[in-house]
CSV table of C-alpha atoms in Angstrom, one decimal:
chain,number,residue,atom,x,y,z
A,1,MET,CA,0.1,-0.2,0.3
A,2,LYS,CA,1.6,3.5,-1.5
A,3,ILE,CA,0.7,6.2,1.4
A,4,ASP,CA,1.8,9.5,0.5
A,5,PRO,CA,4.4,11.5,2.2
A,6,ASN,CA,2.2,14.2,2.9
A,7,HIS,CA,0.5,12.3,5.4
A,8,LEU,CA,3.2,10.6,7.1
A,9,HIS,CA,3.9,14.4,7.5
A,10,MET,CA,0.5,15.5,8.8
A,11,LEU,CA,0.6,12.8,11.5
A,12,ALA,CA,3.5,13.6,13.0
A,13,SER,CA,2.6,17.1,12.8
A,14,ILE,CA,-0.7,16.3,14.9
A,15,ILE,CA,1.4,13.9,17.5
A,16,ASP,CA,4.4,17.0,17.7
A,17,SER,CA,1.8,20.0,18.1
A,18,GLY,CA,-0.2,18.0,20.7
A,19,GLY,CA,-4.0,18.8,18.6
A,20,LEU,CA,-5.7,18.9,15.2
A,21,SER,CA,-6.0,22.0,16.0
A,22,GLU,CA,-3.1,22.9,17.3
A,23,GLY,CA,-1.6,20.4,14.7
A,24,ALA,CA,-3.5,22.4,11.8
A,25,VAL,CA,-2.1,25.5,12.7
A,26,ALA,CA,1.5,23.8,12.3
A,27,LEU,CA,1.0,22.4,9.0
A,28,ASN,CA,-1.3,26.0,7.9
A,29,LYS,CA,-5.0,24.7,7.3
A,30,SER,CA,-8.3,24.8,8.8
A,31,GLN,CA,-9.2,22.2,11.8
A,32,PRO,CA,-12.2,20.4,9.6
A,33,SER,CA,-9.7,19.8,6.6
A,34,LEU,CA,-7.3,17.8,9.1
A,35,SER,CA,-9.4,15.2,10.3
A,36,ARG,CA,-11.4,15.6,6.9
A,37,THR,CA,-8.0,13.8,6.2
A,38,VAL,CA,-7.4,11.9,9.0
A,39,ALA,CA,-10.5,9.6,8.8
A,40,MET,CA,-9.6,9.4,4.5
A,41,LEU,CA,-6.4,7.8,5.6
A,42,GLU,CA,-8.4,5.6,9.3
A,43,ALA,CA,-10.9,4.4,6.0
A,44,ARG,CA,-7.7,3.5,3.9
A,45,LEU,CA,-5.8,1.5,6.0
A,46,GLY,CA,-8.6,0.0,7.8
A,47,SER,CA,-7.1,0.6,11.6
A,48,ARG,CA,-7.5,4.2,13.9
A,49,LEU,CA,-5.2,6.0,14.6
A,50,PHE,CA,-6.2,8.1,17.6
A,51,GLU,CA,-8.4,6.2,20.0
A,52,LYS,CA,-11.8,6.9,20.2
A,53,GLY,CA,-12.7,9.7,23.0
A,54,LYS,CA,-9.4,10.0,24.7
A,55,ARG,CA,-9.2,13.6,25.5
A,56,PRO,CA,-6.1,14.8,24.4
A,57,LEU,CA,-5.5,13.0,21.8
A,58,ARG,CA,-3.5,9.9,21.8
A,59,PRO,CA,-2.6,8.7,19.4
A,60,THR,CA,-1.9,5.0,18.5
A,61,GLU,CA,0.7,2.5,18.3
A,62,LEU,CA,0.0,2.7,14.3
A,63,CYS,CA,0.0,6.3,13.8
A,64,LEU,CA,3.6,6.4,16.5
A,65,SER,CA,4.8,4.1,13.9
A,66,LEU,CA,4.0,6.1,11.2
A,67,ALA,CA,4.8,9.1,12.5
A,68,ASP,CA,8.4,8.9,12.8
A,69,GLN,CA,8.5,8.0,8.9
A,70,GLY,CA,7.1,11.2,8.5
A,71,ARG,CA,9.8,13.2,11.2
A,72,ILE,CA,12.2,10.6,8.4
A,73,ILE,CA,10.6,12.1,5.3
A,74,LEU,CA,10.3,15.7,6.7
A,75,ARG,CA,14.3,15.7,8.2
A,76,ALA,CA,14.9,14.1,4.1
A,77,SER,CA,13.1,17.2,2.5
A,78,GLU,CA,15.3,19.8,5.2
A,79,ALA,CA,18.6,18.1,3.6
A,80,ALA,CA,17.3,18.1,0.9
A,81,ARG,CA,17.0,21.8,-0.1
A,82,GLN,CA,19.5,22.9,2.4
A,83,VAL,CA,21.3,20.7,-0.3
A,84,ALA,CA,19.8,22.7,-3.5
A,85,GLU,CA,20.6,26.6,-1.9
A,86,LEU,CA,23.8,25.6,-1.3
A,87,TYR,CA,24.3,23.9,-5.0
A,88,SER,CA,22.3,27.1,-6.5
A,89,GLY,CA,24.2,29.3,-4.2
A,90,GLY,CA,27.4,27.9,-5.4
A,91,LYS,CA,28.0,26.8,-2.4
A,92,ALA,CA,28.3,23.3,-2.8
A,93,GLY,CA,29.8,20.9,-6.3
A,94,THR,CA,32.3,20.4,-7.6
A,95,ALA,CA,35.1,22.5,-9.9
A,96,ARG,CA,37.6,20.8,-12.3
A,97,ILE,CA,40.3,23.2,-12.7
A,98,SER,CA,43.5,22.3,-14.7
A,99,GLY,CA,46.8,24.6,-15.2
A,100,THR,CA,50.6,24.8,-15.7
A,101,PRO,CA,52.3,22.6,-13.1
A,102,ILE,CA,54.7,25.3,-11.6
A,103,PHE,CA,51.5,28.0,-11.3
A,104,MET,CA,48.9,25.4,-9.2
A,105,ASP,CA,51.6,24.5,-7.7
A,106,GLY,CA,53.4,27.8,-6.4
A,107,VAL,CA,50.7,30.0,-6.2
A,108,ILE,CA,47.2,28.5,-7.2
A,109,SER,CA,47.3,25.8,-4.7
A,110,ASN,CA,47.9,28.5,-1.0
A,111,MET,CA,44.1,29.7,-3.1
A,112,ILE,CA,42.5,26.7,-2.8
A,113,ALA,CA,43.2,25.8,0.5
A,114,THR,CA,41.8,28.8,1.8
A,115,PHE,CA,38.8,28.3,-0.9
A,116,HIS,CA,38.7,25.4,0.9
A,117,GLY,CA,38.4,26.6,4.4
A,118,ALA,CA,35.5,28.9,2.9
A,119,PHE,CA,33.5,26.7,1.5
A,120,PRO,CA,34.0,23.4,2.7
A,121,GLU,CA,31.2,21.7,0.5
A,122,ILE,CA,32.6,22.7,-2.8
A,123,THR,CA,35.0,19.6,-4.4
A,124,ILE,CA,38.2,20.4,-7.2
A,125,HIS,CA,39.3,17.8,-9.3
A,126,GLN,CA,42.8,19.0,-10.1
A,127,THR,CA,44.7,17.9,-13.5
A,128,TYR,CA,47.9,19.8,-14.8
A,129,GLY,CA,49.4,20.7,-18.2
A,130,TYR,CA,50.3,23.2,-20.7
A,131,LEU,CA,48.4,24.9,-23.6
A,132,ASN,CA,47.3,23.0,-26.5
A,133,ASP,CA,46.6,19.8,-23.6
A,134,LEU,CA,44.1,22.6,-21.2
A,135,THR,CA,42.3,23.7,-25.1
A,136,GLU,CA,41.9,19.8,-25.7
A,137,GLN,CA,40.4,19.3,-22.7
A,138,LEU,CA,38.4,22.4,-22.2
A,139,ASN,CA,36.7,21.4,-26.1
A,140,VAL,CA,35.8,17.9,-25.1
A,141,GLY,CA,34.2,19.0,-21.7
A,142,ASN,CA,36.9,17.5,-19.1
A,143,ILE,CA,37.8,20.6,-17.0
A,144,ASP,CA,35.9,23.5,-16.7
A,145,LEU,CA,38.4,26.1,-16.1
A,146,ALA,CA,41.8,25.8,-17.2
A,147,ILE,CA,44.6,28.1,-15.1
A,148,CYS,CA,48.1,29.1,-17.5
A,149,PRO,CA,49.8,31.7,-19.2
A,150,VAL,CA,48.5,33.0,-22.3
A,151,SER,CA,49.6,35.5,-25.0
A,152,PRO,CA,46.5,37.3,-25.1
A,153,ASP,CA,46.7,37.5,-29.2
A,154,THR,CA,46.8,34.1,-29.0
A,155,VAL,CA,43.7,33.5,-27.4
A,156,PRO,CA,42.5,30.2,-28.8
A,157,GLU,CA,39.0,30.4,-30.8
A,158,GLY,CA,35.6,30.0,-29.1
A,159,LEU,CA,37.5,29.7,-25.0
A,160,SER,CA,36.3,33.3,-22.9
A,161,PHE,CA,40.4,34.6,-21.3
A,162,LYS,CA,40.4,36.6,-18.3
A,163,PRO,CA,43.5,37.8,-17.2
A,164,LEU,CA,44.9,38.2,-13.7
A,165,MET,CA,48.9,39.0,-13.6
A,166,HIS,CA,50.6,39.8,-16.3
A,167,GLY,CA,54.0,37.4,-16.7
A,168,ARG,CA,57.1,38.6,-15.4
A,169,ASN,CA,60.0,36.1,-15.1
A,170,VAL,CA,63.2,36.5,-12.5
A,171,ILE,CA,66.6,34.3,-11.6
A,172,ALA,CA,65.8,32.4,-8.4
A,173,CYS,CA,68.2,30.4,-6.0
A,174,ALA,CA,68.5,29.4,-2.3
A,175,PRO,CA,68.9,32.2,0.4
A,176,SER,CA,71.7,30.8,1.0
A,177,HIS,CA,73.2,30.7,-2.4
A,178,PRO,CA,76.9,33.3,-3.2
A,179,LEU,CA,75.4,35.1,-5.7
A,180,ALA,CA,72.2,36.1,-2.6
A,181,ARG,CA,74.7,37.0,0.1
A,182,LYS,CA,76.1,39.5,-2.3
A,183,SER,CA,75.3,42.7,-2.4
A,184,ALA,CA,75.9,43.6,-6.3
A,185,PHE,CA,77.7,41.5,-8.4
A,186,LYS,CA,78.0,41.2,-12.2
A,187,LEU,CA,76.1,39.3,-15.1
A,188,GLU,CA,79.5,37.5,-15.4
A,189,ASP,CA,79.3,35.7,-12.3
A,190,ILE,CA,76.3,33.7,-12.9
A,191,ALA,CA,77.5,32.2,-15.5
A,192,PRO,CA,79.9,29.9,-14.1
A,193,TYR,CA,76.8,27.9,-11.7
A,194,PRO,CA,74.6,25.0,-12.7
A,195,TRP,CA,70.9,25.5,-13.7
A,196,ILE,CA,67.8,23.6,-13.1
A,197,ALA,CA,65.7,23.8,-16.9
A,198,PRO,CA,61.8,23.6,-16.5
A,199,PRO,CA,60.9,20.6,-18.0
A,200,ALA,CA,61.4,20.8,-21.6
A,201,GLY,CA,58.1,21.7,-23.6
A,202,SER,CA,57.0,24.1,-21.6
A,203,PRO,CA,57.1,27.4,-21.7
A,204,LEU,CA,59.0,28.5,-18.7
A,205,TYR,CA,61.8,26.3,-20.6
A,206,GLU,CA,61.7,28.6,-23.4
A,207,ASP,CA,62.0,31.3,-21.0
A,208,LEU,CA,65.0,29.9,-19.7
A,209,ARG,CA,66.8,30.3,-23.2
A,210,ASN,CA,65.3,34.0,-23.9
A,211,ALA,CA,66.4,35.4,-20.5
A,212,LEU,CA,70.3,33.5,-20.5
A,213,THR,CA,70.1,35.0,-23.9
A,214,SER,CA,69.1,38.8,-22.8
A,215,ILE,CA,71.3,38.6,-20.7
A,216,GLY,CA,74.5,37.4,-22.7
A,217,ILE,CA,74.5,33.8,-21.5
A,218,LYS,CA,73.8,31.6,-23.9
A,219,ASP,CA,76.4,28.4,-23.0
A,220,PHE,CA,75.3,27.1,-19.6
A,221,LYS,CA,75.4,23.5,-17.8
A,222,VAL,CA,71.9,22.1,-16.9
A,223,SER,CA,72.3,20.3,-13.8
A,224,PHE,CA,69.0,19.2,-13.0
A,225,THR,CA,65.7,19.1,-15.9
A,226,GLY,CA,61.8,18.8,-15.6
A,227,GLY,CA,60.3,17.7,-11.7
A,228,SER,CA,58.0,19.0,-10.1
A,229,LEU,CA,58.4,22.8,-7.3
A,230,ALA,CA,58.8,20.7,-5.3
A,231,SER,CA,61.8,18.9,-6.6
A,232,ILE,CA,62.4,22.4,-7.6
A,233,VAL,CA,63.2,24.0,-4.4
A,234,SER,CA,64.7,21.2,-2.6
A,235,ILE,CA,67.0,21.0,-5.3
A,236,LEU,CA,67.7,25.2,-5.2
A,237,ALA,CA,68.2,24.8,-0.9
A,238,GLY,CA,70.9,22.3,-1.2
A,239,SER,CA,72.7,23.2,-4.2
A,240,GLU,CA,73.8,26.2,-5.7
A,241,SER,CA,71.9,25.2,-8.7
A,242,LEU,CA,70.1,28.8,-10.6
A,243,THR,CA,66.4,28.4,-12.0
A,244,VAL,CA,64.2,30.5,-14.0
A,245,LEU,CA,60.8,30.9,-12.3
A,246,PRO,CA,57.8,33.5,-12.5
A,247,TYR,CA,58.3,36.4,-10.2
A,248,SER,CA,54.7,35.5,-8.4
A,249,VAL,CA,55.8,31.8,-7.7
A,250,VAL,CA,59.2,33.5,-5.6
A,251,PHE,CA,56.8,35.8,-3.9
A,252,MET,CA,53.8,33.4,-2.6
A,253,GLN,CA,57.2,31.3,-1.7
A,254,SER,CA,58.3,34.0,1.4
A,255,ASN,CA,57.3,32.7,4.4
A,256,ALA,CA,58.6,29.4,3.6
A,257,LYS,CA,62.3,31.6,3.7
A,258,ASN,CA,63.5,28.4,0.7
A,259,VAL,CA,64.0,30.6,-2.4
A,260,THR,CA,65.0,34.6,-3.5
A,261,ALA,CA,65.1,35.5,-6.7
A,262,LEU,CA,68.3,38.2,-7.1
A,263,PRO,CA,68.5,41.8,-8.6
A,264,VAL,CA,68.7,41.0,-12.6
A,265,ARG,CA,66.6,42.6,-15.2
A,266,LEU,CA,65.3,39.7,-17.6
A,267,GLU,CA,63.6,39.9,-20.2
A,268,HIS,CA,59.8,39.0,-19.3
A,269,PRO,CA,57.4,36.8,-21.3
A,270,SER,CA,54.8,38.5,-23.4
A,271,ARG,CA,52.4,36.3,-22.0
A,272,GLU,CA,49.7,36.5,-18.5
A,273,LEU,CA,48.7,34.6,-16.2
A,274,GLY,CA,44.8,34.0,-16.9
A,275,ILE,CA,42.0,32.0,-17.1
A,276,LEU,CA,40.0,30.5,-19.9
A,277,TRP,CA,37.0,28.4,-20.2
A,278,ARG,CA,34.0,28.1,-23.1
A,279,ASP,CA,32.3,30.3,-23.7
A,280,ASP,CA,29.4,28.9,-25.1
A,281,ARG,CA,28.3,26.4,-22.1
A,282,PRO,CA,26.5,27.1,-18.9
A,283,ILE,CA,29.0,27.6,-16.0
A,284,ARG,CA,27.6,25.4,-12.6
A,285,PRO,CA,27.4,27.7,-10.0
A,286,ALA,CA,30.2,26.3,-7.2
A,287,VAL,CA,32.6,26.5,-10.5
A,288,LEU,CA,31.5,30.3,-11.0
A,289,ARG,CA,32.5,30.9,-7.3
A,290,PHE,CA,35.4,29.6,-7.9
A,291,ARG,CA,36.2,31.7,-11.1
A,292,LYS,CA,35.0,35.0,-8.6
A,293,TYR,CA,37.2,33.9,-6.1
A,294,LEU,CA,40.2,33.9,-8.1
A,295,GLU,CA,39.8,37.3,-10.2
A,296,ASN,CA,39.6,38.9,-6.2
A,297,GLU,CA,42.0,37.2,-4.7
A,298,PHE,CA,44.7,38.3,-7.9
A,299,SER,CA,42.7,41.6,-7.7
A,300,GLY,CA,45.1,42.5,-5.3
A,301,LEU,CA,47.9,39.8,-5.5
A,302,SER,CA,48.9,40.8,-8.4
A,303,ASN,CA,49.3,44.3,-7.4
A,304,ARG,CA,51.2,43.4,-4.5
A,305,ILE,CA,53.5,41.2,-6.3
A,306,GLU,CA,54.3,43.8,-9.0
A,307,GLU,CA,55.1,46.4,-6.6
A,308,LYS,CA,57.5,44.2,-4.3
A,309,GLY,CA,58.7,42.3,-7.5
A,310,ARG,CA,60.0,46.9,-9.5
A,311,HIS,CA,61.2,47.2,-5.8
A,312,PHE,CA,63.2,44.6,-5.0
A,313,VAL,CA,64.3,42.6,-8.7
A,314,TRP,CA,63.9,44.2,-11.6
A,315,ARG,CA,64.3,47.8,-10.5
A,316,ASP,CA,61.9,49.1,-12.9
């Protein structure tokens, strides 16, 4: 026998409110209407729901059991309402993001941690990739947002791009490096030291070659290539190696004091770190909230990074 869930809720309200009149008020119904519904349900069940002639109203054993189920339904309904409100308000759901490894680990990961503190019901699915792969993943719908450096005039067709920060590269090393401890040095002082090269094929690898060429270093020794940001920082800490990193990554590591930037002016790439997404698909509320969060975070961070770098590193 199928019982209307609203009838179970009704029985729970009558019992919990203390009577038919009180239950009618709680349910925003008239008392006669509620009495008719109870009588109809009793006829359908073939059993009384309230003992005859008892005042105050006394529920039968069957009524108590059905009311328990009504409370379960009420709790489930309330939980469903909360889930729907959280989702539609962008406070629950998933966001699938991907980006270049150095930026994701060095800059975006800290922001994700803060975002989760504010919106713990949003799940972030993160992967890594470079522009060509990220474009394909966006086009086939495997990810919602891509975060990577892009030249504004080469944004792939069909994608929207929101710039977040200008590309600025620096020569990075451990704070204990001999060059970092000098008050001044010449460019030729850099030449003897080995280099950590980013993964071959990454934009940063080409930036390394261009940056060294721009300061007159054509032949350089590569002691390590590839690896994650964590491995690069570890090798810097244990050696006298140098590398080229985005200044934003070095800036975000400043609290850990495990990497610093040398005051050397490099030729900066004509790229901007930003967010890519398909502009012909609806954006889920959680994705939109995360995208706006990143935009807000970078609005102030970009200025702080630019100001500190201009003062301490490239000295424009």
